[in-house]
mmCIF file of C-alpha atoms and ligand atoms in Angstrom:
data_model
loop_
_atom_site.group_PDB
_atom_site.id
_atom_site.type_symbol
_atom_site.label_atom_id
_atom_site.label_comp_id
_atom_site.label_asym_id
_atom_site.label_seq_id
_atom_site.Cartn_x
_atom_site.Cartn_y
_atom_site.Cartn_z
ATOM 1 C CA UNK A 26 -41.759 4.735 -2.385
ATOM 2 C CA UNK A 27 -38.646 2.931 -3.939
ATOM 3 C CA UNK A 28 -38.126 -0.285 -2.405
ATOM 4 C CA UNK A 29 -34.993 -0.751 -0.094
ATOM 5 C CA UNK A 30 -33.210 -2.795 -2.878
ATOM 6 C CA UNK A 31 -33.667 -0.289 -5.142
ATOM 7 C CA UNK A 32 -32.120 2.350 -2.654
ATOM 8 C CA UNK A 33 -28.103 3.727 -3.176
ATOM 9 C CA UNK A 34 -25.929 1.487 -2.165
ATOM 10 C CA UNK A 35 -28.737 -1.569 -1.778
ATOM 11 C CA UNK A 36 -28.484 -2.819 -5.246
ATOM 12 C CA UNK A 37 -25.811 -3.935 -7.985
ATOM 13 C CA UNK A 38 -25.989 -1.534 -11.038
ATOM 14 C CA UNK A 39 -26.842 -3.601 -14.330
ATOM 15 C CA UNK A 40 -23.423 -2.783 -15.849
ATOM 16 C CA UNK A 41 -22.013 -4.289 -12.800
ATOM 17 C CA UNK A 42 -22.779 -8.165 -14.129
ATOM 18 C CA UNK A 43 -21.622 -10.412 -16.148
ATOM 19 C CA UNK A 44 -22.047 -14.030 -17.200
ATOM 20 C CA UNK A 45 -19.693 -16.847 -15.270
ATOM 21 C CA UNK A 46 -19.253 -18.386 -18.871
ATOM 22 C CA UNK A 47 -16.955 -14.838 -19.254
ATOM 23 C CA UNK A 48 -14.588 -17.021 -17.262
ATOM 24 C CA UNK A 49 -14.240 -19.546 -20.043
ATOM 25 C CA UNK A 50 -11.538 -18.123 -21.919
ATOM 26 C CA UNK A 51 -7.889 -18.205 -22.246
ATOM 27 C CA UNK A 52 -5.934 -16.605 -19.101
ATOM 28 C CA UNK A 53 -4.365 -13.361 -19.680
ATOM 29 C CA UNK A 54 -1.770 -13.334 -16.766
ATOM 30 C CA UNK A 55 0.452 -16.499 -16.421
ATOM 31 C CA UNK A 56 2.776 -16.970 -13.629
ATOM 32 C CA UNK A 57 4.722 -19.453 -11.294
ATOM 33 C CA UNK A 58 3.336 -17.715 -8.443
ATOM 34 C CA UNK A 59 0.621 -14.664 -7.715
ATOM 35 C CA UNK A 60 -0.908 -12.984 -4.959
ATOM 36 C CA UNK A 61 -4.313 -11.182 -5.179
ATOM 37 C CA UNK A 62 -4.908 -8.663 -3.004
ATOM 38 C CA UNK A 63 -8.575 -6.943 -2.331
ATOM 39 C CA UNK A 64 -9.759 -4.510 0.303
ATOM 40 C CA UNK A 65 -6.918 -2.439 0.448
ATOM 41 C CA UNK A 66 -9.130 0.287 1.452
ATOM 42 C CA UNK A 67 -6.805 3.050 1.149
ATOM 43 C CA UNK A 68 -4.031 1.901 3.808
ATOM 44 C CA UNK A 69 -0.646 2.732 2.547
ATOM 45 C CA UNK A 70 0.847 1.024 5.084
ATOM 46 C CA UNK A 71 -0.880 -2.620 4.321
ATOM 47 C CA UNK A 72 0.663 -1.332 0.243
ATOM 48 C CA UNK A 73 4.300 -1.664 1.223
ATOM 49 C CA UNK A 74 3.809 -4.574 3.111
ATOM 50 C CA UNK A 75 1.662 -6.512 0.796
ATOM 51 C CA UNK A 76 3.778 -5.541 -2.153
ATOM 52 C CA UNK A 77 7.484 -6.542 0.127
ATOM 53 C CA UNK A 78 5.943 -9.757 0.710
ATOM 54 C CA UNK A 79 5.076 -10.332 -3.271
ATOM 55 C CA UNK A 80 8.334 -9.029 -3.889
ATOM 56 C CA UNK A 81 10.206 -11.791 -2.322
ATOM 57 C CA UNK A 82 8.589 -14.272 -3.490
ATOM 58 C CA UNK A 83 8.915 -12.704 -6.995
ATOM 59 C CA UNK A 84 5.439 -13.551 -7.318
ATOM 60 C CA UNK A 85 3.397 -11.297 -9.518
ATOM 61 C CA UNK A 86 0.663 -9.258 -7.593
ATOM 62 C CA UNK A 87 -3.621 -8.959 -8.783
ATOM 63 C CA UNK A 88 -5.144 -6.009 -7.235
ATOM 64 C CA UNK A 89 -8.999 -7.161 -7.687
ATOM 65 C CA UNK A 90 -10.291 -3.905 -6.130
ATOM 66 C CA UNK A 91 -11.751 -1.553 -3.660
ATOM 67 C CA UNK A 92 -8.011 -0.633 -3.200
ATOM 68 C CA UNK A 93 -9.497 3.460 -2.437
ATOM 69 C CA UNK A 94 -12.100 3.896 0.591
ATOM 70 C CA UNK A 95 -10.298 5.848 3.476
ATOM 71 C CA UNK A 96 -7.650 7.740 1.360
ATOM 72 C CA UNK A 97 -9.894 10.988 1.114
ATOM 73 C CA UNK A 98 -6.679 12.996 1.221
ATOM 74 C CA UNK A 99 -5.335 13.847 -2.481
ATOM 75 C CA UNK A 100 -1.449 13.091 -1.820
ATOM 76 C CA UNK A 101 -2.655 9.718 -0.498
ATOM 77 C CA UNK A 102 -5.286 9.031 -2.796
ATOM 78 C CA UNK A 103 -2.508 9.715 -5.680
ATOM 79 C CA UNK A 104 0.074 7.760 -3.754
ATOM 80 C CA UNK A 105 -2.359 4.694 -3.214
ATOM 81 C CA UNK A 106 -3.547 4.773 -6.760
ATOM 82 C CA UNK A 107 -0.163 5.015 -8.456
ATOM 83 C CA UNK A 108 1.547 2.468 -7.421
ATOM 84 C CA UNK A 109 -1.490 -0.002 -7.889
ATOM 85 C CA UNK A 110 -1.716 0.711 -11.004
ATOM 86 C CA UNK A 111 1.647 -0.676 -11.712
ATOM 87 C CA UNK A 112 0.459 -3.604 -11.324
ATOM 88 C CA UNK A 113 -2.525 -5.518 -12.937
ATOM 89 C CA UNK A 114 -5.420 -4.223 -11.358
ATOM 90 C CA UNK A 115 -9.833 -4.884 -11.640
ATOM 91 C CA UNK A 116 -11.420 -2.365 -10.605
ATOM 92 C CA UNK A 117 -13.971 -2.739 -7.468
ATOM 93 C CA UNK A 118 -17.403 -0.689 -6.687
ATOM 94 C CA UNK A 119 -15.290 1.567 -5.076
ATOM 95 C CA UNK A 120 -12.996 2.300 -7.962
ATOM 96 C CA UNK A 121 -16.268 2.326 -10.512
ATOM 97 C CA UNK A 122 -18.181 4.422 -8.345
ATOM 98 C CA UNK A 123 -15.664 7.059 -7.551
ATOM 99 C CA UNK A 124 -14.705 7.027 -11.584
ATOM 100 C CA UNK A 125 -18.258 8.104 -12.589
ATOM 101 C CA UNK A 126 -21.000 10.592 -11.492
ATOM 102 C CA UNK A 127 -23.894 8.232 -11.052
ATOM 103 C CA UNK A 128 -25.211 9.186 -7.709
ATOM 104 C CA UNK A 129 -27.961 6.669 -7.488
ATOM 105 C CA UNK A 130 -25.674 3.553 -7.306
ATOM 106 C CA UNK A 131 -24.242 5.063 -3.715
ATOM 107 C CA UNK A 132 -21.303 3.149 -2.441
ATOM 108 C CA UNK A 133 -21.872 0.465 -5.238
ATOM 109 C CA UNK A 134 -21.795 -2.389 -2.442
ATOM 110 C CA UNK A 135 -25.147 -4.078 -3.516
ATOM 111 C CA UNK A 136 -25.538 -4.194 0.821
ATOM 112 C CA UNK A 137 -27.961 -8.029 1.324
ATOM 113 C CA UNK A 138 -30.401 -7.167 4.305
ATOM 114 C CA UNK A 139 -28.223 -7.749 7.095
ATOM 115 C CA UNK A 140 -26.119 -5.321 6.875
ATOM 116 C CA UNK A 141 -28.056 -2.477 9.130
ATOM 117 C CA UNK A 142 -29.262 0.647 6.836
ATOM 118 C CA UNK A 143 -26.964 3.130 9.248
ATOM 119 C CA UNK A 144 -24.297 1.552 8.027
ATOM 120 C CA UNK A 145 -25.080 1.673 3.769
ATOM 121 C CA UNK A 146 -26.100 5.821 4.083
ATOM 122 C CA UNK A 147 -22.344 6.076 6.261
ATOM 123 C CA UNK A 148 -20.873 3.541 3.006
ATOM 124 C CA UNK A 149 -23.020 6.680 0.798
ATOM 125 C CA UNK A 150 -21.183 9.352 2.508
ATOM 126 C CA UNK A 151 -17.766 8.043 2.393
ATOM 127 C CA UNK A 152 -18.394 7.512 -1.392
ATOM 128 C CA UNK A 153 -19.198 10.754 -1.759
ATOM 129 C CA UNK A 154 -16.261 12.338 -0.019
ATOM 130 C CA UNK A 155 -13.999 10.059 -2.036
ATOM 131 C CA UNK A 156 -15.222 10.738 -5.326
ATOM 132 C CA UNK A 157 -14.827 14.467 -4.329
ATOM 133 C CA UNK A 158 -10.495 13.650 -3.994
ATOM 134 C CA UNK A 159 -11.010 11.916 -7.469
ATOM 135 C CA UNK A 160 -12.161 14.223 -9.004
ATOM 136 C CA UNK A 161 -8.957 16.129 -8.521
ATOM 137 C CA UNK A 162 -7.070 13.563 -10.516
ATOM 138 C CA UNK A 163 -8.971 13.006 -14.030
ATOM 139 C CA UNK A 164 -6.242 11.014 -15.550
ATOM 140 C CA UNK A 165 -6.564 8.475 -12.490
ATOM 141 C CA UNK A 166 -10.104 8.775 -12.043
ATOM 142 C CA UNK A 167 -10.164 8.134 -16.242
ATOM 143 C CA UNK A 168 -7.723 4.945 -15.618
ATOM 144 C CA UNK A 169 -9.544 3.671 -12.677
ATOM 145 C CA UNK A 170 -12.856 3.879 -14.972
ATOM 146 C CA UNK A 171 -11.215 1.853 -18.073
ATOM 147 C CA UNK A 172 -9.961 -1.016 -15.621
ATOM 148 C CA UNK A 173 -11.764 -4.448 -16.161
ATOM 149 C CA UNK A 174 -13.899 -6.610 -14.066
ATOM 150 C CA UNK A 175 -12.582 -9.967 -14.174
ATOM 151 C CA UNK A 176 -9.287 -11.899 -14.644
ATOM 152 C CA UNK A 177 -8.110 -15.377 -15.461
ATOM 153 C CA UNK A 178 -4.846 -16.580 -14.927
ATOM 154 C CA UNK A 179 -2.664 -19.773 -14.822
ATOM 155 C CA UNK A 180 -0.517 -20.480 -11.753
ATOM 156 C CA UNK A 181 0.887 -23.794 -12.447
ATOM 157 C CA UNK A 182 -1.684 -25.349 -14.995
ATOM 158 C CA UNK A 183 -4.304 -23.883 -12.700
ATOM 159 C CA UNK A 184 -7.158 -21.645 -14.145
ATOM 160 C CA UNK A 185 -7.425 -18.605 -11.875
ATOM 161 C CA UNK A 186 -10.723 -16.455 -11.868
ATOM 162 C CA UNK A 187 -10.415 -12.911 -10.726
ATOM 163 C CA UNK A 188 -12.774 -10.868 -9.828
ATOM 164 C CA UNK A 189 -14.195 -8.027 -7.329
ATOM 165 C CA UNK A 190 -17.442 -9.582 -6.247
ATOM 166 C CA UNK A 191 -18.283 -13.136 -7.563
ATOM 167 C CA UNK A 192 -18.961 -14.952 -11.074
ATOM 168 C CA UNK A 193 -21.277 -12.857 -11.603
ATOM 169 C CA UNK A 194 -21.226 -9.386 -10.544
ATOM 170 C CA UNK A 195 -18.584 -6.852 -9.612
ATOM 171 C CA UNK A 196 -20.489 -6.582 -5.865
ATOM 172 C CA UNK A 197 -22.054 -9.990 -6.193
ATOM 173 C CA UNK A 198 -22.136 -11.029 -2.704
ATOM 174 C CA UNK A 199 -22.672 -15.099 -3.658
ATOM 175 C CA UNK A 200 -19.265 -15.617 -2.164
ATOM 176 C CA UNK A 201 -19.302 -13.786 0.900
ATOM 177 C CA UNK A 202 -18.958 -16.219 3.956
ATOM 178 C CA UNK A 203 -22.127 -16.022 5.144
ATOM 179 C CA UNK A 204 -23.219 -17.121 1.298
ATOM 180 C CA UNK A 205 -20.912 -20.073 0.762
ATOM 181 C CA UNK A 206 -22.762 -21.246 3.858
ATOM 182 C CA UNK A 207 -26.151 -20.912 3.124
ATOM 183 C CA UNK A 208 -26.429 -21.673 -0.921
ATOM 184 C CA UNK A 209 -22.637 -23.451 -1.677
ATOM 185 C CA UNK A 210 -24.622 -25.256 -4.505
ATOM 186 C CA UNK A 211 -25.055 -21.587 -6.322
ATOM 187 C CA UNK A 212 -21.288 -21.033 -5.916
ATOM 188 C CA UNK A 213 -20.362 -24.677 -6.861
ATOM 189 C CA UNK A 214 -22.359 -24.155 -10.215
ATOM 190 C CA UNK A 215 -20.818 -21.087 -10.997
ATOM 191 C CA UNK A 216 -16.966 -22.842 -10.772
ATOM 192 C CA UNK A 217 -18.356 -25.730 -12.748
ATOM 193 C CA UNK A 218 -20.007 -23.021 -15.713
ATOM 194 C CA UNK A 219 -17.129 -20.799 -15.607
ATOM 195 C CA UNK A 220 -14.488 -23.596 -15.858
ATOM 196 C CA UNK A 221 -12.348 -22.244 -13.041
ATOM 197 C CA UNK A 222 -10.220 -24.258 -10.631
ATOM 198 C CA UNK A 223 -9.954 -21.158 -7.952
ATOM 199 C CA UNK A 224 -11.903 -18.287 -7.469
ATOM 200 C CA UNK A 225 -10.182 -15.470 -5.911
ATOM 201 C CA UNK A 226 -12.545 -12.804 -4.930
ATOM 202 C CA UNK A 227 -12.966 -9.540 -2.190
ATOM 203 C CA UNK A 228 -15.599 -7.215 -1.368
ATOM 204 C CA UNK A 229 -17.536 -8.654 1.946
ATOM 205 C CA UNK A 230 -15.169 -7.954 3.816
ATOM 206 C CA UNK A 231 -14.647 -11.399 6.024
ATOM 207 C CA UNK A 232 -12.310 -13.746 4.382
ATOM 208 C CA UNK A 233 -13.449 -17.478 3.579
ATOM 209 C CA UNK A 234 -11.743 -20.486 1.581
ATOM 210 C CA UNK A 235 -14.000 -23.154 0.884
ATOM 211 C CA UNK A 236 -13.415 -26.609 -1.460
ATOM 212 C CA UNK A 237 -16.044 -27.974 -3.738
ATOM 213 C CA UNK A 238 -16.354 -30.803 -5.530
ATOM 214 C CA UNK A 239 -16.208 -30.410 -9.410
ATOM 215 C CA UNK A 240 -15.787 -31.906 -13.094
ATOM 216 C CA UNK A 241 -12.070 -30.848 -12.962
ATOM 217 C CA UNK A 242 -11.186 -32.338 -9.888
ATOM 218 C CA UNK A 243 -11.254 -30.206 -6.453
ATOM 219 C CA UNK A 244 -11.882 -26.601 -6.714
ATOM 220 C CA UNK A 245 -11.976 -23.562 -4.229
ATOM 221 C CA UNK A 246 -13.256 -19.954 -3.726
ATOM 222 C CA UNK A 247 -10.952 -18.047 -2.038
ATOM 223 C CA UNK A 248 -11.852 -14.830 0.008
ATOM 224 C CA UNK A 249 -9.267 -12.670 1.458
ATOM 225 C CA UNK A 250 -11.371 -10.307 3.405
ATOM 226 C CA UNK A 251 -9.456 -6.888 3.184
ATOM 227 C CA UNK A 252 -6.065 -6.646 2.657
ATOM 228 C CA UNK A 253 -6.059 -3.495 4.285
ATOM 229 C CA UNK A 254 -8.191 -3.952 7.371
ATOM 230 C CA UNK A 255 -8.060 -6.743 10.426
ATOM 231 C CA UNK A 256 -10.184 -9.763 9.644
ATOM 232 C CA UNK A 257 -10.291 -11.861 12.724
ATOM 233 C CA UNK A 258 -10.838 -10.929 15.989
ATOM 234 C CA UNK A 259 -8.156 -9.079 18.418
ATOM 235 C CA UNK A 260 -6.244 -8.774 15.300
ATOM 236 C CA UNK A 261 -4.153 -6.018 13.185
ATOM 237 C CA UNK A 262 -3.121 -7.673 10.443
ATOM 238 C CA UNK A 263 -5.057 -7.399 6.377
ATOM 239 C CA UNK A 264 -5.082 -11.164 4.421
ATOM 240 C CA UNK A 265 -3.844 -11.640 1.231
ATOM 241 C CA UNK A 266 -4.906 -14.983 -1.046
ATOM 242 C CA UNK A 267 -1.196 -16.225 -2.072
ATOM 243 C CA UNK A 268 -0.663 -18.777 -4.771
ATOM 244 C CA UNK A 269 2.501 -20.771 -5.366
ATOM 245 C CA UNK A 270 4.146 -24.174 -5.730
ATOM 246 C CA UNK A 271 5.925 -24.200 -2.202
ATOM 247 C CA UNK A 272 3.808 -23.278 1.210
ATOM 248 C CA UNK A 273 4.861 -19.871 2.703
ATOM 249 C CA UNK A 274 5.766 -20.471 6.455
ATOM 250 C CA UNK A 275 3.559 -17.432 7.671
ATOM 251 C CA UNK A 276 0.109 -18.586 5.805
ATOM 252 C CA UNK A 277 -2.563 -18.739 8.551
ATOM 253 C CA UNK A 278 -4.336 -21.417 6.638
ATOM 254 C CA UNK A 279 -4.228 -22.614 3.070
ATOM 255 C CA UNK A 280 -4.840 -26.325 0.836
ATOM 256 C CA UNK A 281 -3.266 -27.441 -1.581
ATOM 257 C CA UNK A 282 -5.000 -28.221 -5.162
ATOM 258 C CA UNK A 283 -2.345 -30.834 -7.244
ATOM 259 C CA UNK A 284 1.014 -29.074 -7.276
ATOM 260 C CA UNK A 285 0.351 -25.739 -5.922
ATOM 261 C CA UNK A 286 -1.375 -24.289 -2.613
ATOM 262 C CA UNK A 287 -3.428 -21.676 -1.846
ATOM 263 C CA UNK A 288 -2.966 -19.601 0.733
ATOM 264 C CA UNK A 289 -4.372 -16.901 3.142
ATOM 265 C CA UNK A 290 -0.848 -14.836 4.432
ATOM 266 C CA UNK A 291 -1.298 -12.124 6.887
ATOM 267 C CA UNK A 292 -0.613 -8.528 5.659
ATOM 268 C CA UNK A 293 1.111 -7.170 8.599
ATOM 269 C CA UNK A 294 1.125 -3.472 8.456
ATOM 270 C CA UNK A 295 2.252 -0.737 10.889
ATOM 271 C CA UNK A 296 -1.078 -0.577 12.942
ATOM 272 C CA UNK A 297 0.271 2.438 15.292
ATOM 273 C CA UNK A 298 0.867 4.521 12.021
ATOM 274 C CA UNK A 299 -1.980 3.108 10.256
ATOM 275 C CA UNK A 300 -4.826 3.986 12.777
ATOM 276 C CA UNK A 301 -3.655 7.650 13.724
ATOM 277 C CA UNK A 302 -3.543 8.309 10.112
ATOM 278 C CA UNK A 303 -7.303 7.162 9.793
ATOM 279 C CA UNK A 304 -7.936 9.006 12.796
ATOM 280 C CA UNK A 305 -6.814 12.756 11.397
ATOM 281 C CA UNK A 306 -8.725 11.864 7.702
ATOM 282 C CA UNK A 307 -11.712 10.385 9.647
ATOM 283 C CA UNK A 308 -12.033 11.578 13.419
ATOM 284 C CA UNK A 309 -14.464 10.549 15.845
ATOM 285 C CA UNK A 310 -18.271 10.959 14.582
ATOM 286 C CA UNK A 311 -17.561 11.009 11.215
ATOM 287 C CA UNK A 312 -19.185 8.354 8.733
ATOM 288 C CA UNK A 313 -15.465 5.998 8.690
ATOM 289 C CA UNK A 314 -15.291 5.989 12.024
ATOM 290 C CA UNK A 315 -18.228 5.339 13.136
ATOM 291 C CA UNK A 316 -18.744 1.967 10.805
ATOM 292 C CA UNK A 317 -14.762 1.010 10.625
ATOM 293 C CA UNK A 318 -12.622 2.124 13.766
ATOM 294 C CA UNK A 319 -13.819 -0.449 16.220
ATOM 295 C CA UNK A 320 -13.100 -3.114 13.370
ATOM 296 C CA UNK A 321 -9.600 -0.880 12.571
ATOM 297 C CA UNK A 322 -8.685 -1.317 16.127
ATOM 298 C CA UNK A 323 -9.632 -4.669 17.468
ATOM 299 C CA UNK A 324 -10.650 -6.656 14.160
ATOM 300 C CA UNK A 325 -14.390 -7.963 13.844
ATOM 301 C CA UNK A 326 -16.032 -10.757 15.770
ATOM 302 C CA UNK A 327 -15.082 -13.715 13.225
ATOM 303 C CA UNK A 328 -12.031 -16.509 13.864
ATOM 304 C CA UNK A 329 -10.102 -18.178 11.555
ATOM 305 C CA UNK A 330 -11.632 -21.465 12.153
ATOM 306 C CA UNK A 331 -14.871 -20.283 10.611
ATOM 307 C CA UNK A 332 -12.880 -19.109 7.282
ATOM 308 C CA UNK A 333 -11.476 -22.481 6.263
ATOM 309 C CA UNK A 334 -13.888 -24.767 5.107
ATOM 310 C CA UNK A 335 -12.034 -27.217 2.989
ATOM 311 C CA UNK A 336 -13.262 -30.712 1.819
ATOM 312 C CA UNK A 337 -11.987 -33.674 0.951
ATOM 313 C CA UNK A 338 -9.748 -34.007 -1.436
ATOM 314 C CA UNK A 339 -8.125 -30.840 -0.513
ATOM 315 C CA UNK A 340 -6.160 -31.453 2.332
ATOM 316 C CA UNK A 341 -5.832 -28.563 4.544
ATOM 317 C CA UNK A 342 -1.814 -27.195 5.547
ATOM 318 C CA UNK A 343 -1.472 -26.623 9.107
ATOM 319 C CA UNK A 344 0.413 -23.251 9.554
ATOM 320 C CA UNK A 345 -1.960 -21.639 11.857
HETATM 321 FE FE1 FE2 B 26 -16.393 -3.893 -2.705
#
């Protein structure tokens, strides 16, 4: 009997890692200001907004994955996935799972043990009805598959590290909030090996910005949550990470690291339009619903003062 790590959706495929030192290179994106944006899950709506709000501040825009989950329709699925690939774009589980035919990876989201097993076979089954839309669309599905796994960028003199999971796996879970908590020494190494001032990363879903102490001065990991989903409670906004030289006046929370600050700005979609539309792909009893809606419709049971966790140095703005 296979042990539950080794079960779909329980453990991280080995073409899913990579080494932090991949970090250590010259950045391939350079601009004066950037926003990454993860956990789009399929919400058009959280799209326009996200990419209105990079618009004006002519910022250029990251999209470090799991943009597709809900968008099991094709016209939305083609909608969602052409106009993020306009952009530079990693691909997350979600993208790499839906891209290929290996059925034993599941969902991709390497699930740690407290996340119920209910909820990783419902992760399974929306997989699998999403890979069915892709597989409508090989020249997408084809694109999604050659899309990398990591980023670095320069904002400002700043080395940016992008990537879906953490330094060192697509659905590394390492910098998930509960993680940072429990083992920030693992993390802290991994800025210090990978020679990164911020890490920007996705994929567990609850957003967290924490400071650490290293070699190059201050350094943070930055976790936006979902872009596309509420990520504090009684909520309906997504969170995108936002860096630039000047603080935007809407950031919930944010430090600043020498001349720039980083930022978590609210993604404020249209919730009315957003939730009947998940409703009619996903109705009641079905695998979305049942693990999402409640979240969808009054955000999870997590505040924003347990996502900011800055240290000294870093001095924290005050926005919220
Ligand atoms: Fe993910």
């Amino acid at each position: 009997m296979p042990s539950s790590a080794a079960k779909p959706g329980r453990f991280c495929p080995s073409h899913y890692r990579y080494s932090p030192g991949v970090f250590a290179r010259e950045p391939a994106l350079k601009a004066k200001s950037l926003y990454i944006v993860g956990g789009l899950y399929g919400n058009p709506y959280a799209l326009e907004a996200v990419l209105a709000l990079a618009q004006r501040d002519k910022a250029a825009v990251v999209f470090n994955g799991d943009f597709n989950w809900f968008d099991v329709e094709p016209a939305e699925f083609q909608g969602i996935n052409e106009t993020v690939l306009q952009h530079a774009a990693l691909r997350g589980n979600v993208e790499t799972e839906i891209a290929g035919e290996d059925q034993g990876a599941g969902c991709g989201c390497a699930y740690p043990e407290w996340v119920g097993e209910a909820e990783v076979e419902r992760s399974n089954e929306i997989l699998a009805r999403l890979r069915e839309t892709a597989r409508g669309f090989p020249d997408l599905r084809a694109h999604l598959r050659d899309l990398p796994m990591h980023l670095v960028a320069e904002v400002g003199g700043l080395r940016i590290g992008i990537a879906h999971g953490d330094a060192e796996s697509l659905a590394g879970w390492q910098f998930s909030q509960e993680a940072l908590h429990e083992h920030p020494d693992r993390a802290q190494a991994s800025l210090v090996s990978a020679g990164i001032d911020v890490f920007a990363c996705t994929h567990t879903c609850l957003p967290v910005m924490q400071g650490f102490a290293t070699p190059r001065g201050t350094a943070l990991i930055v976790n936006n949550g979902a872009a596309g989903m509420p990520n504090f409670r009684d909520t309906h906004f997504g969170l995108a990470t936002r860096i630039a030289s000047a603080p935007s006046p809407e950031a919930l929370y944010g430090a600043r690291l020498g001349e720039l600050v980083v930022e978590a700005v609210p993604v404020r979609y249209h919730h009315d339009a957003w939730i009947a539309r998940f409703d009619r792909a996903w109705p009641a009893g079905s695998p979305a619903s049942l693990s999402y809606r409640k979240r969808i419709a009054c955000g999870p049971a997590y505040d924003i003062g347990q996502a900011l966790r800055v240290v000294a140095p870093t001095r924290a703005l005050t926005h919220a």
